[in-house]
Short mmCIF file of C-alpha atoms in Angstrom, two decimals:
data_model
loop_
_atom_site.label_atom_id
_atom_site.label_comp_id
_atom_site.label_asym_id
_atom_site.label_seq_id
_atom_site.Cartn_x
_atom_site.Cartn_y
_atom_site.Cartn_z
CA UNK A 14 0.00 0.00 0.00
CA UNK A 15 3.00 2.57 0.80
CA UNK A 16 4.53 1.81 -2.31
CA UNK A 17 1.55 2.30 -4.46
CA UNK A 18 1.03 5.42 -2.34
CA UNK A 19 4.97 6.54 -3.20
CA UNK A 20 3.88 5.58 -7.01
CA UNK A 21 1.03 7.88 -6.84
CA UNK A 22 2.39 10.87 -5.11
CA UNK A 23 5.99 10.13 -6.95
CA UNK A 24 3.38 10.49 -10.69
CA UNK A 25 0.73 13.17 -9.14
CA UNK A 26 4.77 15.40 -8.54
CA UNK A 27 6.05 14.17 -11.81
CA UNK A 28 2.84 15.48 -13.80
CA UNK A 29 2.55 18.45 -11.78
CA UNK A 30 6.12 19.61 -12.62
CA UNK A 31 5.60 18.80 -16.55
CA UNK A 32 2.87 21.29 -16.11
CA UNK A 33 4.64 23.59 -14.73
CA UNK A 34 7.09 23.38 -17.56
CA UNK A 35 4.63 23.96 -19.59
CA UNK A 36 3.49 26.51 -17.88
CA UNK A 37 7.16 28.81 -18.29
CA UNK A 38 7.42 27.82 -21.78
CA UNK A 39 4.25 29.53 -22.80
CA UNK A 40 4.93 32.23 -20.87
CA UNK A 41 8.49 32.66 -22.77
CA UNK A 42 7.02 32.19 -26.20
CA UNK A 43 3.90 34.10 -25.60
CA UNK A 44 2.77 35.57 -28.98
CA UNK A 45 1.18 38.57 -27.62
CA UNK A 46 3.09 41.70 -26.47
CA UNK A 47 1.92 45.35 -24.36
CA UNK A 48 4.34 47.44 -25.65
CA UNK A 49 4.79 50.94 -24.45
CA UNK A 50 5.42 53.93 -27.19
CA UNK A 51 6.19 57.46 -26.90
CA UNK A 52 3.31 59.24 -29.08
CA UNK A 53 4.38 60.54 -32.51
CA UNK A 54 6.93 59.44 -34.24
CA UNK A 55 6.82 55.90 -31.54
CA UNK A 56 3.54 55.16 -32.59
CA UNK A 57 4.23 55.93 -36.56
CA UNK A 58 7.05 53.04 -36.37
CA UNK A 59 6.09 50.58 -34.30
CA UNK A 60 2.65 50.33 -37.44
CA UNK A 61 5.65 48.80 -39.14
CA UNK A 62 6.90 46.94 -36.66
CA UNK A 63 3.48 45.18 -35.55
CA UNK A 64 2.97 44.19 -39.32
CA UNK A 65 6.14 42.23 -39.84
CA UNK A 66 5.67 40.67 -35.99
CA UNK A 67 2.63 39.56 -37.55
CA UNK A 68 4.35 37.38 -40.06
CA UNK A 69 5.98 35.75 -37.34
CA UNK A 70 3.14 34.91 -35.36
CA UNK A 71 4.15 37.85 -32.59
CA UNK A 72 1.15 40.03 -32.14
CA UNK A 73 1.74 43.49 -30.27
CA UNK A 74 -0.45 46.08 -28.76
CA UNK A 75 1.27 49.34 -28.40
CA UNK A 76 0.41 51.33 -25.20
CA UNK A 77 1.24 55.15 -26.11
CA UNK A 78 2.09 57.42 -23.56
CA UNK A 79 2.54 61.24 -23.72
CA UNK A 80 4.71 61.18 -20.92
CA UNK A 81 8.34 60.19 -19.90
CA UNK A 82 7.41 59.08 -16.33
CA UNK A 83 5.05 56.49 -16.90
CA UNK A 84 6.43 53.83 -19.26
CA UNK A 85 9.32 52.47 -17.33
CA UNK A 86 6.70 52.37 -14.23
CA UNK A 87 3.71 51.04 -16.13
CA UNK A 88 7.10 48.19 -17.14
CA UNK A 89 8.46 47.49 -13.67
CA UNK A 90 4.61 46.99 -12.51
CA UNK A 91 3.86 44.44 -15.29
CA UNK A 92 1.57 46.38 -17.21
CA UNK A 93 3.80 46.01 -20.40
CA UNK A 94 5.82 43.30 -21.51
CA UNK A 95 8.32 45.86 -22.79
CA UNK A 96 8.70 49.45 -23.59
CA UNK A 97 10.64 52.04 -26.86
CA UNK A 98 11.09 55.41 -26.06
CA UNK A 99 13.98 56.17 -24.49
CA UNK A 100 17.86 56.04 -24.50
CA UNK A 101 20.53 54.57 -22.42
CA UNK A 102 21.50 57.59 -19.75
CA UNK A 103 17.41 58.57 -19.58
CA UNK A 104 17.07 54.43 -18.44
CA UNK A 105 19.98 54.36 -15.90
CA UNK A 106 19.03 57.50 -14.22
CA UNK A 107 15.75 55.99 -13.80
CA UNK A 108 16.53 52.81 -12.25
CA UNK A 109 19.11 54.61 -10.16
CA UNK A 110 16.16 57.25 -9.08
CA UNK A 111 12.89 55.03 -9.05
CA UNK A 112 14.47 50.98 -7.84
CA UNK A 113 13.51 49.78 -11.40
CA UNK A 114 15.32 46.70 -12.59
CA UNK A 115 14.57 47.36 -16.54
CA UNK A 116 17.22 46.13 -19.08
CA UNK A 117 18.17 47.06 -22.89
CA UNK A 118 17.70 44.45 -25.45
CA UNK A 119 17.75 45.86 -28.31
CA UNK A 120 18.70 49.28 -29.97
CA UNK A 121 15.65 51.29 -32.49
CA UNK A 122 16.58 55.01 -33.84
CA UNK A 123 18.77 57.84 -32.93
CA UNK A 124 16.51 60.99 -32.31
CA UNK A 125 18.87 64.28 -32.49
CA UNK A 126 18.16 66.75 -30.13
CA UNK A 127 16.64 70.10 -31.62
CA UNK A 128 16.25 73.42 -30.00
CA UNK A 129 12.94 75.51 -31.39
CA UNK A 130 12.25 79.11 -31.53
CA UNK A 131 8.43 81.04 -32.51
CA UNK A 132 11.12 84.25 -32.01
CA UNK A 133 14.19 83.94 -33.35
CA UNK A 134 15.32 81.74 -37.19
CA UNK A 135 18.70 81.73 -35.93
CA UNK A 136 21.23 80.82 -32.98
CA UNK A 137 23.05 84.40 -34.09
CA UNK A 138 19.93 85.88 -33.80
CA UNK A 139 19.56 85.04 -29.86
CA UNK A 140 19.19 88.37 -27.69
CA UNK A 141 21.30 88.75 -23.88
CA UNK A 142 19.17 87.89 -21.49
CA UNK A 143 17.10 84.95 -23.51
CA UNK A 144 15.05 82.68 -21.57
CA UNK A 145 16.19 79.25 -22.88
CA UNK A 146 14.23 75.78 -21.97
CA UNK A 147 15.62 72.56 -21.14
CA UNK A 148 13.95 69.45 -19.77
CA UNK A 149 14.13 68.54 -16.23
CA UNK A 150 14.86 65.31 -16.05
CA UNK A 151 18.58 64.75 -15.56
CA UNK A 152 19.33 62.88 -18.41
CA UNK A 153 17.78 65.07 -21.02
CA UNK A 154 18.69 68.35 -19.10
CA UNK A 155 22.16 67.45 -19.36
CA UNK A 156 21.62 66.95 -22.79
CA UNK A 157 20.36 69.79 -23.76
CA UNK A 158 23.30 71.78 -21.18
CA UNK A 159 25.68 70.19 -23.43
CA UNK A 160 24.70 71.15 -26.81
CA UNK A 161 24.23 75.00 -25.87
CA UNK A 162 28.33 74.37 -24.87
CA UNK A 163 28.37 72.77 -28.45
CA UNK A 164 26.79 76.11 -29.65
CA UNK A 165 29.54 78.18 -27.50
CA UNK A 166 26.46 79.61 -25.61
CA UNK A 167 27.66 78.64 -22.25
CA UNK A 168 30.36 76.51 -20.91
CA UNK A 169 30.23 73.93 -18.23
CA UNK A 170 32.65 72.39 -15.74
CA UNK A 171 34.29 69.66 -16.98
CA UNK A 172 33.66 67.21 -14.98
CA UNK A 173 30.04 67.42 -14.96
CA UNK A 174 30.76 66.93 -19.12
CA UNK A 175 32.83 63.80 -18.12
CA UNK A 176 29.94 62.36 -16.06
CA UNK A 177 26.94 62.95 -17.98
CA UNK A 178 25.56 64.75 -14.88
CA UNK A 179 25.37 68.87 -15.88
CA UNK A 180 23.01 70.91 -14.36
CA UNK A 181 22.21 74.88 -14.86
CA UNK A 182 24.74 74.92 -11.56
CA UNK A 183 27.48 73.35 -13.55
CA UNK A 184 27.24 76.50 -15.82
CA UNK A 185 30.38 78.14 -15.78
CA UNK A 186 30.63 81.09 -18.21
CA UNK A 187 27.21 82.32 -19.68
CA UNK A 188 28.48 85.20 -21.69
CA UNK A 189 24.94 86.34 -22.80
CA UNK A 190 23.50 85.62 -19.64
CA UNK A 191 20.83 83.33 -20.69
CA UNK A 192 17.96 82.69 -17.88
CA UNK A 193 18.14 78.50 -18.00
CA UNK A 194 14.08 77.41 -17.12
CA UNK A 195 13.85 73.90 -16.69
CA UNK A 196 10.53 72.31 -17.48
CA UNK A 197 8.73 68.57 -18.28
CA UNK A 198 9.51 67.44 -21.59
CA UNK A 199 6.14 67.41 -22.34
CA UNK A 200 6.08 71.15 -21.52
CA UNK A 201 8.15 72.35 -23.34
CA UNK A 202 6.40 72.81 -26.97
CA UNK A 203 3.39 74.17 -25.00
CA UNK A 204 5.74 77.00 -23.33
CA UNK A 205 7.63 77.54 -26.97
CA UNK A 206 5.38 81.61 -27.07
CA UNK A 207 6.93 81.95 -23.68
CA UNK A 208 10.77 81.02 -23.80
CA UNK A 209 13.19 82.55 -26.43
CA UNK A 210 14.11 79.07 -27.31
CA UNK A 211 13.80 75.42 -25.92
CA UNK A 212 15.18 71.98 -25.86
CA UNK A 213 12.54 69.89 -27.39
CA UNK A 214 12.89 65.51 -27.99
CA UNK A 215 12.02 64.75 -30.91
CA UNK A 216 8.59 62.79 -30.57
CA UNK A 217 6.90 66.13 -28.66
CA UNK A 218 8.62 68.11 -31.74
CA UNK A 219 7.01 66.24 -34.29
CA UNK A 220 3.45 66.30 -32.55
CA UNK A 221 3.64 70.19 -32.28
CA UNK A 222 4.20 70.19 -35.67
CA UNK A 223 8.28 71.18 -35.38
CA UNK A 224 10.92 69.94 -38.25
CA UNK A 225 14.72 69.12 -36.67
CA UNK A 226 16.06 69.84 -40.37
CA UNK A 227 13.57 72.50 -41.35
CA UNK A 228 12.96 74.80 -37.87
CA UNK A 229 15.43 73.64 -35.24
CA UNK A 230 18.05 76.64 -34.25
CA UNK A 231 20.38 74.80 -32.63
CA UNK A 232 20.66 70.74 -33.05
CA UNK A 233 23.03 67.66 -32.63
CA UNK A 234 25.14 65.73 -34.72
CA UNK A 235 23.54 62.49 -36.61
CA UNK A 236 25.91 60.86 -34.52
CA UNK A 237 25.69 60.53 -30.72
CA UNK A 238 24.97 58.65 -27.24
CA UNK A 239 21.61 59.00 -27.31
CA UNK A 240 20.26 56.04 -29.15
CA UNK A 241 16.82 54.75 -28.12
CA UNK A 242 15.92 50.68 -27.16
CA UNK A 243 13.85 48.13 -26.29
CA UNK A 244 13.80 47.67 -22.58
CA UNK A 245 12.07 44.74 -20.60
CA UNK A 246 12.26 43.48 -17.12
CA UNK A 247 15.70 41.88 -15.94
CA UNK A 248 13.76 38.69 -16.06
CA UNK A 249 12.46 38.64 -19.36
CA UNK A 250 15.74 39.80 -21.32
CA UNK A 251 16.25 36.43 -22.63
CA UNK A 252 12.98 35.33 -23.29
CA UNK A 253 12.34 34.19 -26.81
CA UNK A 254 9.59 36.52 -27.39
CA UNK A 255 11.97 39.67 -26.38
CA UNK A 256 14.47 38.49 -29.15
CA UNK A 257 11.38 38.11 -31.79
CA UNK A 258 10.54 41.97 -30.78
CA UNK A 259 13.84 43.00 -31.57
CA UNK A 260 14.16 41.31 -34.68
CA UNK A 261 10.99 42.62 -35.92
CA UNK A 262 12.01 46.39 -35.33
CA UNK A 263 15.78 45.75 -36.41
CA UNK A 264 14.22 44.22 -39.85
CA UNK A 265 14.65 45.91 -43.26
CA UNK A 266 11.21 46.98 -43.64
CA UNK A 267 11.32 49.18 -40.47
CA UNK A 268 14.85 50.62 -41.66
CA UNK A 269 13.77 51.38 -44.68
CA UNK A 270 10.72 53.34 -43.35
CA UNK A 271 12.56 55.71 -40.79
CA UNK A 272 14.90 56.26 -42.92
CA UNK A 273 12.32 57.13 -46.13
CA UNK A 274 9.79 58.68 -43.52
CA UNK A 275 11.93 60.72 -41.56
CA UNK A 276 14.54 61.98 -43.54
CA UNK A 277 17.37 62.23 -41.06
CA UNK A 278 15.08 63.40 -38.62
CA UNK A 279 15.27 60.04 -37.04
CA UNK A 280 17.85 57.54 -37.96
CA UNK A 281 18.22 53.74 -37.44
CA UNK A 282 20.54 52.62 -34.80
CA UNK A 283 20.61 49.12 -35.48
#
């Protein structure tokens, strides 16, 4: 009777674990994704992306957000599977700041940074005394201090260059005495009648209707640090399903569209 018990219990643990197995390996090849989008120019490419997904089997709802707060929390809570809309420094500040545990696993487009102006056409044009917008998050604040150095508009100290951590008190020499107002992303297109000029990313320029090539004052090199990813949870980085996300935005098709689309605007990083 004890060993036919044993049998039992030894086949009830034995099924139970298969199940189990099953269990993770649907969850790793799940073929239906909550991805999180920045609106604009986000939403635009990942159309592209969900169609060739599609063709492997991968079907993704895109969450868009009009805010830079919310994805990476709406990602840590398990509201999305994975998010797009930001680059490496805005990520690690935020998992420094916030306790996430979110991980790159893939890279999308380069977004150059653009500063806009309803006064001036011109950097030569800007008066002493301009007030000058920047975002207030540390990542793209520091940004945005480092390309008015670019410009030779101010100068910062060097080791706040060095570390990717400027702020308006790093400001050194300000020759034209610019009045630095730091405000939300978001904000900053909305407050464009008020400031002389402001830093603006490129999804909230495209939405107010703003051109890098065709209105922006000041703006960055094709080139630079700030390339955007696919981020998931720690956990999931190696999950079959994160690889089949990447592959579907790193494909030709989506290449070919930014790069047709946005005429340098936006440029592939993969």
């Amino acid at each position: 009777m004890h060993s036919t018990f044993r049998r039992r219990t030894l086949a009830l643990a034995t099924l139970a674990a298969a199940l189990l197995a099953g269990n993770t390996a649907f969850a790793q090849d799940k073929n239906t994704l909550k991805v999180g989008v920045s609106v604009g120019n986000g939403e635009q490419i990942f159309e592209v992306v969900k169609k060739v997904a599609a063709k492997d089997g991968l079907n993704i709802q895109v969450v868009v957000f009009n805010d830079y707060q919310l994805p990476n929390a709406a990602l840590a809570s398990g509201d999305l599977d994975a998010n797009a809309f930001q680059h490496q420094p805005f990520l690690d500040n935020q998992n420094k700041a916030r306790g996430f545990d979110i991980v790159p696993v893939g890279l999308t487009i380069t977004a150059p940074l653009g500063f806009y102006s309803h006064k001036i056409k011109a950097v030569d044009q800007l008066p002493n005394g301009a007030t000058v917008g920047i975002q207030n998050d540390p990542s793209n604040g520091n940004r945005a201090l480092l390309l008015l150095q670019q410009a030779g508009l101010i100068t910062l100290k060097p080791e706040a260059v060095k570390n990717n951590t400027a702020t308006p008190l790093d400001v050194v020499t300000n020759p034209k005495k610019l009045k630095l107002v730091a405000l939300d992303a978001a904000q900053l297109p909305r407050s464009l009648d008020d400031l002389t000029i402001a830093a603006i990313n490129n999804d909230y320029a495209e939405k107010a209707g703003l051109s890098l090539n065709k209105d922006a004052v000041i703006k960055e090199a094709a080139k630079s640090p700030y390339a955007n990813l696919i981020a998931v949870r720690r956990a999931d980085k190696d999950k079959p399903w994160a690889r089949r996300l990447v592959a579907a935005y790193q494909s030709p098709e989506v290449k070919s569209f930014i790069e047709t689309q946005f005429k340098g605007s936006l440029i592939p990083a993969f």
